[in-house]
């Protein structure tokens, strides 16, 4: 199966969102979009040729075709699909996405996102852009790990990091994280070190300190409130953690101005 590399770090620039109707005027269409990506969500059976490679269109499949690519559609009657024509930026790591693939259990959500984009497009194009961008990231995660350009994250590590992010303000222990991730304590430790180069405890500490630095530099929350928000309500312990991990006291960090990530976001 062909794979395209789509950079998704920046939102797309939408040129059109709509419902394409094909078939009644002829059973074959051959065309390309010189400057635009084509995103299609299908509800019919047909044949698709992309730069000479043949693919089967089936209901519930989604395709993403890069600019300047010749496509040939062979329809079997009236055929309707949701589509978006868009430009993608050049920033970030390109995502390897099959030219066409089944949406599977994500079909209803993808269809809802594209229909919401369609409804928003005439009046609130920013909302339409947000829906299509979210749909693109969902599509990028449909392919099995072997078809992705980036290394896949082990499901247990993904579950563990999601739990850690959700509970940074509370208590966290490695055994309970491992139970939630469905693996043993030791297995999670091995998986985590392989994926992040850190222990689970070290990762939690780093994430808490990154969040603390953000709150100290980017908000006017009191220092006790910041400490509590990252799960270190003891002010003496929080002060020590800041000095050890961030190189300054909470007041010193606050006086240093925006964090690097905040500056980059401006």
XYZ file of N, CA and C in Angstrom:
798
model
N 0.837 -1.196 0.000
C 0.000 0.000 0.000
C 0.870 1.243 0.000
N 0.552 2.211 -0.859
C 1.307 3.452 -0.891
C 1.148 4.225 0.411
N 2.203 4.935 0.782
C 2.163 5.774 1.972
C 2.627 7.169 1.594
N 1.951 8.185 2.116
C 2.366 9.565 1.905
C 2.882 10.117 3.218
N 3.773 11.102 3.132
C 4.324 11.747 4.323
C 3.676 13.114 4.459
N 2.871 13.257 5.513
C 2.111 14.488 5.709
C 2.561 15.179 6.984
N 3.108 16.397 6.890
C 3.474 17.147 8.092
C 2.224 17.757 8.731
N 1.961 17.409 9.988
C 0.712 17.805 10.639
C 0.916 18.707 11.848
N 2.153 19.153 12.092
C 2.398 19.943 13.298
C 1.683 21.289 13.280
N 1.472 21.852 12.094
C 0.752 23.117 11.968
C -0.638 22.847 11.402
N -1.611 23.692 11.731
C -2.956 23.485 11.178
C -2.957 23.627 9.668
N -3.838 22.901 8.997
C -3.914 23.028 7.541
C -4.550 24.354 7.150
N -4.338 24.736 5.902
C -5.046 25.874 5.323
C -6.112 25.300 4.401
N -7.373 25.423 4.791
C -8.450 24.822 4.015
C -8.758 25.671 2.784
N -8.962 24.982 1.668
C -9.399 25.653 0.446
C -10.861 25.348 0.153
N -11.317 24.160 0.570
C -12.710 23.775 0.332
C -13.054 22.580 1.204
N -14.312 22.528 1.631
C -14.872 21.379 2.342
C -16.245 21.143 1.743
N -16.593 19.901 1.445
C -17.895 19.686 0.840
C -18.244 18.222 0.698
N -19.320 17.978 -0.029
C -19.767 16.629 -0.386
C -19.669 16.514 -1.891
N -18.831 15.608 -2.348
C -18.669 15.391 -3.779
C -19.682 14.387 -4.289
N -20.315 14.680 -5.408
C -21.277 13.781 -6.047
C -20.738 13.415 -7.419
N -20.527 12.141 -7.648
C -19.933 11.677 -8.909
C -20.729 10.493 -9.441
N -20.511 10.187 -10.693
C -21.147 9.017 -11.280
C -22.192 9.328 -12.314
N -23.194 10.181 -11.999
C -24.252 10.405 -12.995
C -23.755 10.968 -14.318
N -22.720 11.814 -14.267
C -22.227 12.444 -15.502
C -21.183 11.596 -16.220
N -20.816 10.493 -15.670
C -19.791 9.639 -16.263
C -19.143 8.797 -15.202
N -18.715 7.598 -15.562
C -18.210 6.668 -14.575
C -16.709 6.749 -14.361
N -16.025 7.649 -15.076
C -14.577 7.793 -14.911
C -14.231 9.276 -14.782
N -13.458 9.598 -13.757
C -12.900 10.943 -13.589
C -11.387 10.811 -13.467
N -10.648 11.651 -14.185
C -9.187 11.689 -14.074
C -8.792 13.144 -13.846
N -8.083 13.397 -12.756
C -7.733 14.783 -12.446
C -6.617 14.806 -11.406
N -6.118 15.996 -11.129
C -5.182 16.219 -10.028
C -5.443 17.603 -9.462
N -4.995 17.826 -8.260
C -5.033 19.144 -7.639
C -3.582 19.595 -7.514
N -3.114 20.482 -8.381
C -1.678 20.812 -8.423
C -1.103 21.300 -7.102
N -1.892 22.042 -6.320
C -1.342 22.680 -5.116
C -2.008 22.223 -3.827
N -2.922 21.284 -3.889
C -3.722 20.951 -2.712
C -3.722 19.456 -2.425
N -3.752 19.121 -1.122
C -3.991 17.754 -0.674
C -5.482 17.465 -0.795
N -5.804 16.178 -1.053
C -7.198 15.741 -1.120
C -7.474 14.759 0.012
N -8.456 15.072 0.829
C -8.917 14.177 1.888
C -10.339 13.748 1.542
N -10.575 12.433 1.410
C -11.896 11.915 1.062
C -12.318 10.848 2.064
N -13.583 10.872 2.462
C -14.183 9.818 3.280
C -15.327 9.228 2.467
N -15.225 7.920 2.169
C -16.100 7.315 1.171
C -17.289 6.580 1.798
N -18.380 6.560 1.005
C -19.559 5.795 1.403
C -20.044 4.898 0.282
N -19.144 4.470 -0.619
C -19.556 3.698 -1.778
C -18.418 2.785 -2.229
N -18.709 1.915 -3.202
C -17.706 1.038 -3.818
C -17.252 1.655 -5.134
N -15.957 1.660 -5.349
C -15.398 2.177 -6.607
C -13.950 1.723 -6.702
N -13.290 2.137 -7.769
C -11.868 1.841 -7.952
C -11.108 3.150 -8.052
N -9.936 3.183 -7.444
C -9.112 4.386 -7.416
C -7.701 4.033 -7.855
N -7.166 4.805 -8.786
C -5.768 4.652 -9.200
C -5.034 5.938 -8.846
N -3.956 5.807 -8.087
C -3.177 6.951 -7.633
C -1.779 6.812 -8.203
N -1.426 7.692 -9.144
C -0.116 7.628 -9.803
C 0.213 6.219 -10.290
N -0.773 5.566 -10.890
C -0.554 4.248 -11.483
C -0.776 3.079 -10.559
N -0.969 3.313 -9.268
C -1.209 2.224 -8.315
C -2.700 2.121 -8.035
N -3.254 0.909 -8.157
C -4.688 0.713 -7.999
C -5.048 0.444 -6.538
N -6.193 0.988 -6.142
C -6.733 0.799 -4.791
C -8.228 0.556 -4.899
N -8.776 -0.144 -3.913
C -10.211 -0.369 -3.853
C -10.843 0.638 -2.900
N -11.893 1.288 -3.376
C -12.690 2.139 -2.500
C -13.846 1.305 -1.970
N -14.044 1.339 -0.671
C -15.155 0.663 -0.022
C -15.785 1.616 0.977
N -17.048 1.441 1.293
C -17.664 2.307 2.312
C -16.868 2.272 3.615
N -16.630 3.459 4.170
C -15.887 3.535 5.429
C -14.385 3.662 5.253
N -13.906 3.792 4.025
C -12.481 4.021 3.811
C -12.200 5.509 3.643
N -10.973 5.894 3.959
C -10.567 7.297 3.888
C -9.270 7.368 3.101
N -9.144 8.398 2.263
C -7.920 8.549 1.471
C -7.330 9.935 1.685
N -6.003 10.005 1.548
C -5.279 11.268 1.612
C -4.257 11.254 0.489
N -4.421 12.172 -0.460
C -3.596 12.195 -1.668
C -2.844 13.515 -1.718
N -1.525 13.484 -1.939
C -0.738 14.723 -1.951
C -0.947 15.549 -3.216
N -0.531 16.823 -3.172
C -0.696 17.708 -4.328
C 0.026 17.173 -5.566
N -0.532 17.504 -6.730
C 0.109 17.166 -7.991
C 0.027 15.704 -8.368
N -0.754 14.914 -7.651
C -0.867 13.481 -7.911
C -2.080 13.208 -8.791
N -1.872 12.504 -9.887
C -3.005 12.163 -10.753
C -3.821 11.035 -10.132
N -5.125 11.237 -10.066
C -6.034 10.201 -9.570
C -7.041 9.853 -10.657
N -7.399 8.589 -10.715
C -8.424 8.107 -11.648
C -9.483 7.362 -10.834
N -10.686 7.862 -10.883
C -11.810 7.220 -10.209
C -12.670 6.487 -11.227
N -13.039 5.250 -10.923
C -13.992 4.491 -11.733
C -15.186 4.168 -10.842
N -16.302 4.831 -11.117
C -17.495 4.712 -10.282
C -18.399 3.594 -10.790
N -19.320 3.178 -9.925
C -20.281 2.120 -10.282
C -21.707 2.636 -10.178
N -21.869 3.914 -10.286
C -23.168 4.550 -10.124
C -22.988 5.839 -9.346
N -24.082 6.403 -8.883
C -24.025 7.643 -8.108
C -23.174 7.420 -6.854
N -22.211 8.292 -6.655
C -21.240 8.117 -5.566
C -21.047 9.446 -4.850
N -21.224 9.450 -3.523
C -21.061 10.659 -2.716
C -19.983 10.442 -1.667
N -19.133 11.441 -1.483
C -18.134 11.361 -0.421
C -17.932 12.732 0.205
N -17.512 12.725 1.456
C -17.084 13.947 2.124
C -15.662 14.250 1.689
N -15.347 15.513 1.451
C -13.984 15.841 1.040
C -13.536 17.143 1.678
N -12.220 17.280 1.769
C -11.585 18.544 2.138
C -10.365 18.702 1.249
N -10.195 19.882 0.682
C -8.998 20.231 -0.093
C -8.211 21.226 0.744
N -6.932 20.977 0.908
C -6.170 21.750 1.896
C -4.700 21.836 1.547
N -4.045 22.781 2.199
C -2.588 22.893 2.140
C -2.033 22.514 3.505
N -0.923 21.792 3.500
C -0.251 21.435 4.734
C 1.061 22.193 4.827
N 1.445 22.537 6.043
C 2.706 23.235 6.250
C 3.888 22.305 6.065
N 5.066 22.853 6.222
C 6.288 22.068 6.055
C 6.963 21.786 7.385
N 6.410 22.301 8.480
C 7.075 22.164 9.778
C 6.754 20.822 10.420
N 7.664 20.385 11.270
C 7.419 19.202 12.084
C 7.824 17.910 11.398
N 7.582 16.818 12.105
C 7.928 15.491 11.611
C 6.806 14.958 10.737
N 7.081 14.607 9.481
C 6.016 14.078 8.624
C 5.456 12.769 9.169
N 4.158 12.602 9.033
C 3.487 11.382 9.460
C 3.280 10.471 8.249
N 3.663 9.216 8.368
C 3.429 8.255 7.293
C 1.986 7.789 7.316
N 1.234 8.096 6.242
C -0.192 7.782 6.197
C -0.485 7.029 4.905
N -1.126 5.857 4.967
C -1.496 5.163 3.734
C -2.391 6.034 2.856
N -2.214 5.927 1.558
C -3.031 6.703 0.635
C -4.513 6.428 0.874
N -4.875 5.173 1.113
C -6.262 4.822 1.424
C -6.252 3.719 2.469
N -7.172 3.792 3.429
C -7.212 2.822 4.522
C -8.606 2.816 5.134
N -8.974 1.711 5.819
C -10.271 1.668 6.494
C -10.269 2.576 7.724
N -11.363 3.300 7.923
C -11.499 4.115 9.129
C -11.816 3.250 10.338
N -12.371 2.068 10.116
C -12.633 1.146 11.215
C -13.537 1.762 12.276
N -13.208 1.516 13.547
C -14.054 2.040 14.629
C -14.049 3.560 14.733
N -13.129 4.227 14.021
C -13.076 5.687 14.052
C -14.012 6.330 13.018
N -14.734 5.506 12.251
C -15.534 6.030 11.151
C -16.551 7.073 11.608
N -17.312 6.758 12.653
C -18.358 7.689 13.083
C -17.759 9.021 13.536
N -16.639 8.961 14.275
C -16.014 10.200 14.737
C -15.442 11.004 13.577
N -14.807 10.316 12.626
C -14.267 11.011 11.466
C -15.377 11.662 10.644
N -16.451 10.918 10.442
C -17.571 11.461 9.690
C -18.151 12.681 10.399
N -18.272 12.589 11.732
C -18.817 13.722 12.492
C -17.893 14.934 12.390
N -16.572 14.709 12.472
C -15.641 15.835 12.384
C -15.719 16.523 11.028
N -15.776 15.739 9.954
C -15.821 16.342 8.626
C -17.165 17.019 8.372
N -18.246 16.464 8.905
C -19.551 17.122 8.749
C -19.621 18.406 9.572
N -18.998 18.401 10.743
C -18.934 19.642 11.525
C -18.100 20.696 10.804
N -17.018 20.245 10.154
C -16.210 21.172 9.366
C -17.032 21.743 8.212
N -17.819 20.881 7.569
C -18.659 21.316 6.454
C -19.674 22.366 6.914
N -20.292 22.117 8.080
C -21.287 23.061 8.589
C -20.651 24.386 8.998
N -19.435 24.332 9.515
C -18.771 25.544 10.008
C -18.112 26.354 8.900
N -17.782 25.703 7.797
C -16.935 26.309 6.769
C -17.438 27.665 6.271
N -18.726 27.857 5.975
C -19.122 29.155 5.410
C -19.021 30.324 6.388
N -19.195 30.051 7.682
C -19.321 31.134 8.655
C -18.145 31.223 9.633
N -17.615 30.070 10.023
C -16.507 30.048 10.988
C -15.411 29.129 10.469
N -14.639 29.601 9.479
C -13.610 28.741 8.880
C -12.557 28.276 9.876
N -12.321 29.038 10.939
C -11.345 28.584 11.937
C -11.828 27.304 12.607
N -13.130 27.208 12.886
C -13.691 25.986 13.460
C -13.573 24.831 12.465
N -13.835 25.108 11.196
C -13.697 24.068 10.179
C -12.259 23.565 10.107
N -11.304 24.491 10.179
C -9.893 24.113 10.167
C -9.552 23.224 11.354
N -10.070 23.572 12.528
C -9.794 22.778 13.724
C -10.338 21.361 13.582
N -11.542 21.233 13.025
C -12.140 19.905 12.857
C -11.339 19.064 11.865
N -10.923 19.671 10.754
C -10.157 18.917 9.755
C -8.780 18.553 10.297
N -8.155 19.460 11.035
C -6.844 19.157 11.629
C -6.953 17.978 12.586
N -7.993 17.982 13.432
C -8.192 16.856 14.355
C -8.452 15.569 13.577
N -9.207 15.661 12.490
C -9.472 14.479 11.671
C -8.188 13.940 11.059
N -7.304 14.827 10.607
C -6.033 14.381 10.026
C -5.198 13.619 11.041
N -5.132 14.113 12.282
C -4.376 13.395 13.305
C -5.025 12.045 13.615
N -6.351 11.994 13.582
C -7.026 10.714 13.806
C -6.694 9.738 12.681
N -6.689 10.240 11.449
C -6.356 9.399 10.295
C -4.912 8.907 10.378
N -4.012 9.765 10.864
C -2.603 9.378 10.981
C -2.401 8.245 11.964
N -3.350 8.049 12.867
C -3.232 6.993 13.874
C -4.018 5.733 13.524
N -4.609 5.707 12.316
C -5.370 4.527 11.922
C -4.474 3.365 11.517
N -3.344 3.672 10.885
C -2.470 2.632 10.333
C -1.835 1.820 11.450
N -1.631 0.515 11.248
C -0.913 -0.263 12.250
C 0.501 0.245 12.415
N 1.134 -0.030 13.556
C 2.460 0.540 13.844
C 3.492 0.318 12.761
N 3.469 -0.828 12.088
C 4.518 -1.097 11.093
C 4.420 -0.174 9.892
N 3.251 0.495 9.714
C 3.095 1.379 8.575
C 3.346 2.829 8.928
N 3.659 3.124 10.184
C 3.907 4.497 10.599
C 5.378 4.833 10.426
N 5.647 6.095 10.156
C 7.034 6.515 9.959
C 7.754 6.650 11.288
N 7.034 7.002 12.357
C 7.652 7.168 13.664
C 7.482 5.898 14.481
N 8.426 5.609 15.385
C 8.289 4.422 16.229
C 7.007 4.497 17.046
N 6.321 3.348 17.147
C 5.079 3.302 17.910
C 5.382 3.290 19.401
N 4.537 3.948 20.170
C 4.648 3.929 21.622
C 3.897 2.712 22.133
N 4.518 1.952 23.024
C 3.857 0.778 23.585
C 2.566 1.217 24.266
N 1.454 0.472 24.080
C 0.182 0.865 24.697
C 0.267 1.067 26.202
N 1.077 0.262 26.886
C 1.200 0.418 28.336
C 1.874 1.745 28.694
N 2.872 2.134 27.897
C 3.541 3.423 28.142
C 2.583 4.569 27.848
N 1.822 4.447 26.762
C 0.847 5.492 26.430
C -0.197 5.627 27.532
N -0.685 4.485 28.049
C -1.681 4.534 29.129
C -1.079 5.134 30.394
N 0.166 4.767 30.679
C 0.820 5.274 31.893
C 1.040 6.780 31.804
N 1.529 7.269 30.664
C 1.778 8.707 30.542
C 0.477 9.499 30.583
N -0.594 8.938 30.009
C -1.890 9.620 30.073
C -2.370 9.730 31.517
N -2.198 8.657 32.292
C -2.601 8.687 33.703
C -1.754 9.684 34.478
N -0.462 9.713 34.210
C 0.431 10.651 34.903
C 0.015 12.085 34.619
N -0.264 12.412 33.357
C -0.667 13.772 33.011
C -1.961 14.164 33.715
N -2.880 13.203 33.813
C -4.178 13.499 34.421
C -4.093 13.646 35.936
N -3.045 13.082 36.552
C -2.994 13.058 38.015
C -1.713 13.657 38.582
N -1.113 14.600 37.866
C 0.099 15.234 38.380
C -0.150 15.956 39.697
N -1.389 16.404 39.910
C -1.686 17.136 41.143
C -1.936 16.212 42.326
N -2.038 14.918 42.090
C -2.323 13.979 43.167
C -1.163 13.046 43.425
N -1.418 12.061 44.258
C -0.376 11.071 44.546
C -0.301 10.060 43.414
N 0.910 9.631 43.108
C 1.138 8.655 42.052
C 2.188 7.663 42.512
N 1.877 6.395 42.392
C 2.869 5.362 42.699
C 3.034 4.473 41.481
N 4.208 3.926 41.319
C 4.473 3.077 40.159
C 3.561 1.853 40.137
N 3.318 1.162 41.267
C 2.421 -0.003 41.216
C 1.019 0.342 40.719
N 0.457 1.466 41.168
C -0.899 1.786 40.709
C -0.902 2.196 39.245
N 0.150 2.857 38.794
C 0.241 3.207 37.373
C 0.348 1.934 36.539
N 1.159 0.984 37.009
C 1.316 -0.286 36.290
C -0.007 -1.036 36.219
N -0.757 -1.061 37.325
C -2.058 -1.738 37.313
C -2.998 -1.094 36.308
N -3.017 0.224 36.287
C -3.887 0.926 35.341
C -3.475 0.658 33.898
N -2.174 0.460 33.673
C -1.667 0.201 32.328
C -1.750 -1.270 31.942
N -2.106 -2.120 32.894
C -2.292 -3.538 32.605
C -1.019 -4.352 32.512
N 0.055 -3.891 33.177
C 1.313 -4.634 33.172
C 1.874 -4.667 34.587
N 2.904 -5.466 34.781
C 3.533 -5.530 36.092
C 4.413 -4.307 36.333
N 4.732 -4.095 37.604
C 5.614 -2.993 37.993
C 6.935 -3.064 37.229
N 7.566 -4.227 37.243
C 8.878 -4.373 36.608
C 8.806 -4.217 35.087
N 7.717 -4.758 34.500
C 7.595 -4.652 33.041
C 7.386 -3.194 32.632
N 6.577 -2.459 33.389
C 6.376 -1.046 33.069
C 7.694 -0.287 33.184
N 8.473 -0.608 34.205
C 9.761 0.058 34.387
C 10.659 -0.152 33.176
N 10.702 -1.398 32.676
C 11.532 -1.694 31.501
C 11.003 -0.972 30.261
N 9.679 -1.020 30.060
C 9.088 -0.363 28.891
C 9.329 1.144 28.929
N 9.193 1.717 30.123
C 9.341 3.162 30.267
C 10.761 3.608 29.972
N 11.720 2.866 30.493
C 13.109 3.246 30.253
C 13.443 3.125 28.770
N 12.913 2.082 28.107
C 13.175 1.912 26.681
C 12.545 3.044 25.866
N 11.353 3.504 26.290
C 10.629 4.520 25.526
C 11.107 5.935 25.813
N 11.480 6.219 27.069
C 11.775 7.601 27.460
C 13.195 7.809 27.941
N 13.913 6.712 28.234
C 15.252 6.848 28.793
C 15.245 7.192 30.269
N 14.050 7.186 30.899
C 13.926 7.537 32.301
C 13.174 6.455 33.055
N 13.294 6.504 34.377
C 12.420 5.686 35.213
C 11.051 6.348 35.265
N 10.060 5.597 35.728
C 8.723 6.168 35.869
C 8.756 7.326 36.868
N 9.455 7.118 37.982
C 9.538 8.155 39.008
C 10.241 9.393 38.462
N 11.305 9.185 37.709
C 12.013 10.313 37.119
C 11.144 11.071 36.122
N 10.356 10.346 35.372
C 9.462 10.984 34.407
C 8.410 11.830 35.118
N 7.823 11.270 36.193
C 6.823 12.022 36.959
C 7.444 13.301 37.516
N 8.637 13.180 38.069
C 9.313 14.349 38.646
C 9.556 15.415 37.575
N 10.019 14.982 36.395
C 10.306 15.939 35.321
C 9.035 16.627 34.834
N 7.954 15.863 34.712
C 6.701 16.453 34.244
C 6.152 17.434 35.275
N 6.269 17.099 36.554
C 5.798 18.016 37.596
C 6.588 19.311 37.581
N 7.878 19.198 37.406
C 8.697 20.403 37.406
C 8.472 21.243 36.151
N 8.225 20.601 35.016
C 7.941 21.367 33.801
C 6.632 22.136 33.962
N 5.631 21.465 34.550
C 4.356 22.145 34.775
C 4.510 23.262 35.799
N 5.285 23.006 36.860
C 5.499 24.033 37.878
C 6.171 25.263 37.262
N 7.187 25.053 36.431
C 7.867 26.180 35.796
C 6.902 26.984 34.932
N 6.043 26.284 34.202
C 5.066 26.979 33.373
C 4.135 27.839 34.237
N 3.593 27.245 35.310
C 2.671 28.001 36.165
C 3.367 29.182 36.842
N 4.609 28.981 37.246
C 5.320 30.068 37.916
C 5.601 31.223 36.961
N 5.948 30.916 35.736
C 6.327 31.966 34.790
C 5.156 32.548 34.011
N 4.124 31.741 33.787
C 3.062 32.183 32.886
C 1.773 32.575 33.595
N 1.672 32.350 34.923
C 0.449 32.681 35.640
C 0.776 33.493 36.885
N -0.274 34.015 37.506
C -0.117 34.733 38.776
C -0.599 33.885 39.949
N -0.737 32.583 39.734
C -1.087 31.693 40.838
C -0.075 31.851 41.969
N -0.562 31.769 43.198
C 0.352 31.835 44.331
C 1.274 30.621 44.316
N 2.422 30.773 44.940
C 3.378 29.661 44.976
C 2.780 28.441 45.678
N 2.050 28.597 46.804
C 1.407 27.421 47.394
C 0.427 26.745 46.430
N -0.301 27.554 45.636
C -1.247 26.964 44.687
C -0.508 26.217 43.583
N 0.609 26.752 43.129
C 1.408 26.050 42.116
C 1.936 24.739 42.673
N 2.445 24.790 43.890
C 2.975 23.575 44.516
C 1.906 22.504 44.608
N 0.695 22.897 45.037
C -0.388 21.925 45.159
C -0.806 21.386 43.800
N -0.716 22.220 42.766
C -1.176 21.807 41.434
C -0.258 20.780 40.796
N 0.940 20.627 41.334
C 1.860 19.622 40.793
C 2.146 18.510 41.801
N 1.268 18.387 42.775
C 1.362 17.250 43.689
C 2.447 17.345 44.737
N 2.949 18.578 45.037
C 3.979 18.752 46.071
C 3.505 19.861 47.017
N 2.467 19.603 47.796
C 1.884 20.664 48.625
C 2.779 21.166 49.751
N 3.788 20.379 50.148
C 4.723 20.823 51.181
C 5.653 21.870 50.561
N 5.568 23.097 51.048
C 6.328 24.185 50.430
C 7.827 24.004 50.546
N 8.272 23.438 51.646
C 9.711 23.219 51.790
C 10.191 22.195 50.766
N 9.403 21.119 50.585
C 9.757 20.103 49.594
C 9.697 20.683 48.184
N 8.717 21.538 47.938
C 8.576 22.160 46.613
C 9.763 23.080 46.332
N 10.150 23.843 47.338
C 11.296 24.733 47.176
C 12.551 23.948 46.840
N 12.768 22.855 47.574
C 13.947 22.016 47.320
C 13.894 21.400 45.910
N 12.701 20.947 45.515
C 12.568 20.329 44.195
C 12.871 21.338 43.090
N 12.375 22.569 43.263
C 12.642 23.600 42.254
C 14.133 23.906 42.153
N 14.784 24.041 43.314
C 16.216 24.333 43.283
C 17.002 23.185 42.662
N 16.599 21.955 42.986
C 17.332 20.791 42.488
C 17.092 20.572 40.994
N 15.826 20.667 40.555
C 15.485 20.321 39.174
C 15.536 21.513 38.219
N 15.220 22.708 38.720
C 15.120 23.875 37.847
C 16.207 24.904 38.092
N 16.995 24.700 39.144
C 18.148 25.560 39.373
C 17.866 26.868 40.066
N 16.662 27.049 40.616
C 16.339 28.298 41.312
C 15.147 28.064 42.219
N 14.941 28.991 43.144
C 13.773 28.922 44.015
C 12.522 29.247 43.213
N 11.322 28.913 43.742
C 10.098 29.285 43.023
C 10.032 30.775 42.694
N 10.440 31.655 43.652
C 10.421 33.100 43.383
C 11.427 33.470 42.282
N 12.573 32.814 42.309
C 13.571 33.076 41.278
C 13.086 32.654 39.898
N 12.407 31.526 39.847
C 11.864 31.058 38.565
C 10.805 32.028 38.065
N 9.955 32.479 38.979
C 8.894 33.406 38.588
C 9.466 34.708 38.033
N 10.568 35.159 38.585
C 11.146 36.417 38.138
C 11.956 36.315 36.867
N 12.116 35.092 36.331
C 12.966 34.908 35.148
C 12.241 35.161 33.842
N 10.932 35.420 33.899
C 10.195 35.692 32.665
C 9.611 34.436 32.061
N 9.071 34.520 30.839
C 8.405 33.381 30.207
C 9.341 32.201 30.021
N 8.795 31.004 30.189
C 9.564 29.789 29.921
C 9.840 29.676 28.433
N 10.893 28.938 28.037
C 11.219 28.812 26.612
C 10.035 28.382 25.763
N 9.233 27.441 26.261
C 8.096 26.965 25.474
C 7.061 28.060 25.312
N 6.871 28.873 26.384
C 5.918 29.969 26.276
C 6.397 30.995 25.258
N 7.708 31.272 25.229
C 8.252 32.231 24.261
C 8.064 31.720 22.841
N 8.277 30.387 22.661
C 8.150 29.828 21.329
C 6.723 29.874 20.833
N 5.767 29.855 21.776
C 4.370 29.845 21.382
C 3.866 31.214 20.961
N 4.653 32.273 21.253
C 4.198 33.624 20.925
C 4.280 33.910 19.434
